């Protein structure tokens, strides 16, 4: 008995609670008429209040009016409160430049959710069946989809939509309508994704039934159910991770922590990024896998880097954070560069430190050993001004012991300095090149040798409260 | 250039490490010949040592010999160490009662892993291509499969199998063979799942390409890749959960904790149960969704309950644990039943408590109020022996205030007593029925009324160290 199968679905998936107010989306076709009939039969058992709503979309002229009349008669007979909305969908579609199919769906769902809100409806029951589900799974597969699509339609959605007939074959619905003399209207306008879906229904599924599995529809529906469980699990994990990784969110921007984001599983990482995108764009339209990949690659890029994504979305790297926003953003770079007083003090506010420099003799130099904070250079080898500054793109150092020059950036990466700190590390350079990367060796070209006469000794004296940051690097 | 695509796959999926010893499964057909040729070209760059192994399965008589000869010639030309095994697969299949296809695959893989072990080979390279992958995904879908199957074939497996051609179209492989004058043998025996796979290759995929998506193969391959990420994530979570939930494991049995298992997500729960099954049966052959569902239902059953699954697997409920085993197991039920000395002490070792009973007058009774540990009954209403015992199936009590009898089991469930403790809770009964469920009300039929003369007063005195368990219930 069909009603028991539906009840099994209702109980298993928790579709209905005792005392629920349920609104049935009633087209007058076999599916929705069968659904209404069954809910009416279950009305007493679950203490339901049942409503039905029909949209006269005026697409099929006199036929559409007959549909509406038929629906109102069925509801009257069953004691169901009936809502009818009439809208010139073809005209509206033309006006808005949308397809008739999209327009009809939009008007219909707006109507349903309006009624839901006004009457405090608990659930909106729609009449998708097992055949629809199998078609959906195939359609999503053929278009290329992950779990999101292959899970098919949900039995129950957060917005209150329920699908009690999702385990029922179309064939059994037609049978039920016949046995119960329901005389549904033949719905000639099956909008949703009409062309592909109809092809799948009329050609592909019969072809698969004949050549591969006679129960292919059930197999696909079961596949959707298994995948939905996995999908829900992963989505929940991703949502929890998103909350942990999100360091800021307002109407304009969502900020994720790069280090945390890097440390999670690939499958979750992609989802967290998608949630961040949705927080700005509201949905994922036009966002493709390649864009998610671009964002993942962006995490390894320098501070201030940005990528443009569809629909005006911008993602910036900003001191260890990813910023998702629609607005132009200037990433403050805290650029600094100071000419060093070779016999005296040079203050670097950005780093909260002072450079102490002295020009001394080679002999004198021996009394002051070099440390991680103090280095000595051949004075005669320095060309032009000696400068302390932050890293610029392409900076290289020919450090003692290296064969050839090495990129400063690579050295910092090798030393596992987080991206947001890399940019700030002090570099000492003259007009020709780099003398010293703080925390690393000095350059071959400036070292003291047998010909050295005068020596420049440079020492960093940092403010106490910066010790933690500086020491991390040494 | 095909070689760059293969390199991209190798790098992205980490298929090969510098210095690897690689064994190529060489049939002599276009796929494996192309694979060998490319690995030979990459040999220097990755410092590889390349081996190849061919099985002469003697299925195609003289043709099979020519295949073997061709393979040995290619390897000689390329400086690749060549292994040849000859086995009368049709005879062997007959002897073992297996299909020729299964037998050939089995012999081939045994050969490959034998060589791998003997020579300390790092990777076994097999030549599955993108077309094979697309066919696999469809085949799994048509048979009904979750992520496990829809993820398709892995690029790299834990056992060392790698698939460097998995992103390459068959068409491009044939092209490559032609352009490089490789003259591969035409492999007429494509064993694996021959019938369905060939139908999918020759009919379904061309049909889908023509009517739905000309790039359906790529779509399916990409789908497999997306699903594989999710699959790997969920499997890892499940493995971690399994280790937490497993309370014991040896060669004969695997024991899971029911309370922990109940508290995890449905999607993970099923996987943990599957891992437990694999720990006993080594694989999931013949285990279907319905069996997993049976095990999930078993968790709510009484102590000692058991279900038989395929291949001799048994799952028992044993004091809050699920035991997976192939052996018969007697679940020790700790059955107890003691006749109560109505004027004296009765010891219940199983519960570490003593029952103190007195026959007193109704007047005397007033001086001793009833408590949760002490109740009073009309002596004249007790028929036959008064017994303290554990619950039996079907036990019901007509407790004061209840309309009619209620199952003891349901009362314990309502009180959220864990299944492993339910069975032990003491019940007091005579020849006619149940007087008292400890921790609950006494029965209507035994209560003191206006006609009562003598009273039996029963008191429980438990050993101190059991207080925790008893009190949990009260």
Coordinates of N, CA and C in Angstrom, one line a residue, chain A residues 12-13 137-138 140-147 150 196 199-201 203-205 207-208 210-213 216 219-220 223 226-227 229-234 236-237 265-268 270-271 274 289, chain B residues 12-13 137-138 140-147 150 196 199-201 203-205 207-208 210-213 216 219-220 223 226-227 229-234 236-237 265-268 270-271 274 289:
Chain A
X12 N 10.8 7.8 9.0 CA 12.2 7.6 8.9 C 13.0 9.0 8.8
X13 N 12.4 9.9 8.0 CA 13.1 11.1 7.7 C 12.6 12.3 8.6
X137 N 19.7 12.8 -10.1 CA 21.0 12.3 -9.9 C 21.8 12.1 -11.3
X138 N 21.1 11.6 -12.3 CA 21.7 11.4 -13.6 C 22.0 12.8 -14.2
X140 N 22.7 15.6 -12.7 CA 23.8 16.2 -12.0 C 25.1 15.5 -12.4
X141 N 25.0 14.2 -12.5 CA 26.2 13.4 -12.9 C 26.7 13.9 -14.3
X142 N 25.7 14.0 -15.2 CA 26.1 14.3 -16.6 C 26.7 15.7 -16.7
X143 N 26.3 16.6 -15.8 CA 26.8 18.0 -15.8 C 28.0 18.1 -15.0
X144 N 28.4 17.1 -14.2 CA 29.6 17.2 -13.4 C 29.3 17.8 -12.1
X145 N 29.2 17.0 -11.1 CA 28.9 17.5 -9.8 C 29.5 16.6 -8.7
X146 N 29.8 17.2 -7.6 CA 30.3 16.4 -6.5 C 29.1 15.9 -5.6
X147 N 29.4 15.7 -4.4 CA 28.4 15.2 -3.5 C 27.2 16.1 -3.5
X150 N 25.1 15.1 -6.4 CA 24.8 13.6 -6.5 C 23.9 13.2 -5.3
X196 N 16.6 18.8 -20.8 CA 17.5 17.7 -20.4 C 16.8 16.7 -19.6
X199 N 14.7 14.5 -21.7 CA 15.5 13.5 -22.4 C 15.9 12.4 -21.5
X200 N 16.3 12.7 -20.3 CA 16.7 11.7 -19.4 C 15.6 10.7 -19.1
X201 N 14.4 11.3 -18.8 CA 13.2 10.5 -18.4 C 12.8 9.6 -19.6
X203 N 14.4 8.9 -22.6 CA 15.4 8.1 -23.3 C 16.4 7.4 -22.5
X204 N 17.2 8.2 -21.7 CA 18.3 7.6 -21.0 C 17.9 6.5 -20.0
X205 N 16.9 6.9 -19.1 CA 16.5 5.9 -18.1 C 15.9 4.6 -18.7
X207 N 16.7 3.4 -21.5 CA 17.8 2.7 -22.1 C 18.7 2.0 -21.1
X208 N 18.9 2.6 -19.9 CA 19.6 2.0 -18.8 C 18.8 0.8 -18.2
X210 N 16.7 -1.1 -19.8 CA 16.7 -2.2 -20.7 C 18.1 -2.9 -20.8
X211 N 19.2 -2.1 -20.8 CA 20.5 -2.6 -21.1 C 21.3 -2.9 -19.8
X212 N 21.0 -2.3 -18.7 CA 21.9 -2.5 -17.6 C 21.2 -3.0 -16.3
X213 N 20.3 -2.2 -15.8 CA 19.6 -2.6 -14.5 C 18.2 -2.2 -14.6
X216 N 17.2 0.5 -12.2 CA 18.2 1.6 -12.1 C 17.6 2.8 -11.3
X219 N 18.2 2.1 -7.7 CA 19.7 2.2 -7.5 C 20.1 3.7 -7.3
X220 N 19.6 4.5 -8.3 CA 20.0 5.9 -8.2 C 19.5 6.6 -7.0
X223 N 21.5 5.5 -4.1 CA 22.8 6.2 -4.2 C 22.7 7.6 -3.6
X226 N 22.6 7.5 0.2 CA 23.9 7.2 0.8 C 24.8 8.4 0.8
X227 N 24.8 9.0 -0.4 CA 25.7 10.2 -0.6 C 25.2 11.3 0.3
X229 N 24.0 11.3 3.2 CA 24.5 11.1 4.6 C 26.0 11.6 4.6
X230 N 26.8 11.2 3.7 CA 28.2 11.6 3.6 C 28.3 13.2 3.4
X231 N 27.4 13.7 2.5 CA 27.4 15.1 2.2 C 27.1 15.9 3.5
X232 N 26.1 15.5 4.2 CA 25.7 16.2 5.4 C 26.8 16.2 6.5
X233 N 27.4 15.0 6.6 CA 28.5 14.9 7.6 C 29.7 15.9 7.2
X234 N 30.1 15.8 6.0 CA 31.2 16.7 5.6 C 30.9 18.2 5.7
X236 N 28.8 19.5 7.7 CA 28.8 19.9 9.1 C 30.2 20.1 9.6
X237 N 31.1 19.2 9.2 CA 32.5 19.4 9.7 C 33.0 20.7 9.1
X265 N 42.2 19.3 6.1 CA 42.1 18.4 4.9 C 41.6 19.2 3.7
X266 N 42.1 18.7 2.5 CA 41.8 19.3 1.2 C 40.3 19.4 1.0
X267 N 39.6 18.4 1.3 CA 38.2 18.3 1.1 C 37.4 19.3 1.9
X268 N 37.9 19.5 3.1 CA 37.3 20.5 4.0 C 37.7 21.9 3.7
X270 N 38.4 23.2 0.7 CA 37.6 23.7 -0.4 C 36.2 24.2 0.1
X271 N 35.6 23.4 1.0 CA 34.3 23.8 1.5 C 34.3 25.0 2.4
X274 N 34.4 27.8 0.1 CA 33.1 28.1 -0.5 C 32.2 28.8 0.4
X289 N 35.6 25.3 -9.8 CA 36.7 24.6 -9.2 C 38.0 25.4 -9.3
Chain B
X12 N 51.5 16.0 -9.4 CA 50.3 16.4 -8.6 C 49.9 15.4 -7.6
X13 N 50.0 14.1 -8.0 CA 49.5 13.0 -7.1 C 50.7 12.3 -6.4
X137 N 33.5 4.6 -13.2 CA 32.5 5.4 -12.5 C 31.1 5.0 -12.9
X138 N 30.9 4.9 -14.2 CA 29.5 4.6 -14.7 C 29.2 3.2 -14.2
X140 N 30.2 1.5 -11.6 CA 29.8 1.5 -10.2 C 28.5 2.2 -9.9
X141 N 28.2 3.3 -10.7 CA 27.0 4.0 -10.5 C 25.8 3.0 -10.9
X142 N 25.9 2.3 -12.0 CA 24.8 1.5 -12.4 C 24.6 0.3 -11.5
X143 N 25.7 -0.1 -10.8 CA 25.5 -1.2 -9.8 C 25.1 -0.7 -8.5
X144 N 25.1 0.6 -8.3 CA 24.7 1.1 -6.9 C 25.9 1.1 -6.1
X145 N 26.5 2.3 -5.8 CA 27.7 2.4 -5.0 C 27.7 3.7 -4.4
X146 N 28.3 3.8 -3.2 CA 28.5 5.1 -2.6 C 29.9 5.7 -3.0
X147 N 30.4 6.5 -2.2 CA 31.7 7.2 -2.5 C 32.8 6.1 -2.8
X150 N 32.2 5.3 -6.5 CA 32.2 6.5 -7.4 C 33.5 7.3 -7.4
X196 N 30.0 -6.1 -19.0 CA 29.4 -4.8 -18.7 C 30.3 -3.7 -19.1
X199 N 30.2 -3.1 -22.8 CA 28.9 -2.5 -23.2 C 28.9 -1.0 -22.9
X200 N 29.5 -0.7 -21.7 CA 29.6 0.8 -21.3 C 30.5 1.5 -22.3
X201 N 31.6 0.9 -22.6 CA 32.6 1.5 -23.5 C 32.0 1.7 -24.9
X203 N 28.8 1.3 -26.0 CA 27.4 1.8 -26.3 C 27.1 3.0 -25.4
X204 N 27.2 2.8 -24.1 CA 26.7 3.9 -23.2 C 27.5 5.2 -23.3
X205 N 28.8 5.1 -23.3 CA 29.6 6.3 -23.4 C 29.4 7.0 -24.7
X207 N 26.8 6.9 -26.5 CA 25.4 7.4 -26.4 C 25.4 8.7 -25.6
X208 N 26.0 8.7 -24.5 CA 26.1 9.9 -23.6 C 26.8 11.1 -24.3
X210 N 27.1 11.6 -27.4 CA 26.3 12.2 -28.6 C 25.1 13.0 -28.0
X211 N 24.4 12.5 -27.0 CA 23.1 13.1 -26.6 C 23.2 14.1 -25.4
X212 N 24.3 14.0 -24.6 CA 24.3 14.8 -23.4 C 25.5 15.7 -23.3
X213 N 26.7 15.1 -23.2 CA 27.9 15.9 -23.1 C 29.0 15.3 -23.9
X216 N 31.8 13.9 -21.7 CA 31.4 13.1 -20.6 C 32.5 12.3 -19.9
X219 N 34.2 14.7 -17.6 CA 33.3 15.0 -16.5 C 33.3 13.9 -15.5
X220 N 33.2 12.6 -15.9 CA 33.2 11.5 -15.0 C 34.5 11.3 -14.3
X223 N 34.7 14.0 -11.7 CA 33.8 13.7 -10.6 C 34.5 12.7 -9.6
X226 N 37.0 14.5 -7.4 CA 36.3 15.3 -6.4 C 35.8 14.4 -5.3
X227 N 35.2 13.3 -5.7 CA 34.6 12.3 -4.7 C 35.7 11.6 -4.0
X229 N 38.5 12.8 -2.9 CA 39.0 13.7 -1.8 C 38.0 13.5 -0.6
X230 N 36.7 13.6 -0.9 CA 35.8 13.5 0.2 C 35.8 12.1 0.8
X231 N 35.9 11.1 -0.1 CA 36.0 9.7 0.4 C 37.2 9.6 1.3
X232 N 38.4 10.0 0.9 CA 39.6 9.9 1.8 C 39.4 10.6 3.1
X233 N 38.8 11.8 3.1 CA 38.6 12.5 4.3 C 37.7 11.7 5.3
X234 N 36.5 11.2 4.7 CA 35.6 10.5 5.6 C 36.2 9.2 6.1
X236 N 39.3 8.6 6.7 CA 40.2 8.9 7.7 C 39.5 9.2 9.0
X237 N 38.5 10.0 9.0 CA 37.7 10.2 10.2 C 37.2 8.9 10.8
X265 N 28.1 10.3 14.1 CA 27.3 10.6 12.9 C 27.1 9.3 12.1
X266 N 25.9 9.2 11.5 CA 25.4 8.1 10.8 C 26.4 7.6 9.7
X267 N 26.9 8.6 9.0 CA 27.8 8.3 7.9 C 29.1 7.6 8.4
X268 N 29.6 8.1 9.6 CA 30.8 7.5 10.2 C 30.5 6.2 10.9
X270 N 28.4 3.9 10.0 CA 28.4 2.8 9.1 C 29.8 2.3 8.7
X271 N 30.6 3.3 8.6 CA 32.0 3.0 8.2 C 32.8 2.3 9.3
X274 N 31.8 -1.2 9.2 CA 32.4 -1.9 8.1 C 33.9 -2.2 8.4
X289 N 24.2 -3.2 2.5 CA 23.7 -2.2 3.4 C 22.7 -2.7 4.5

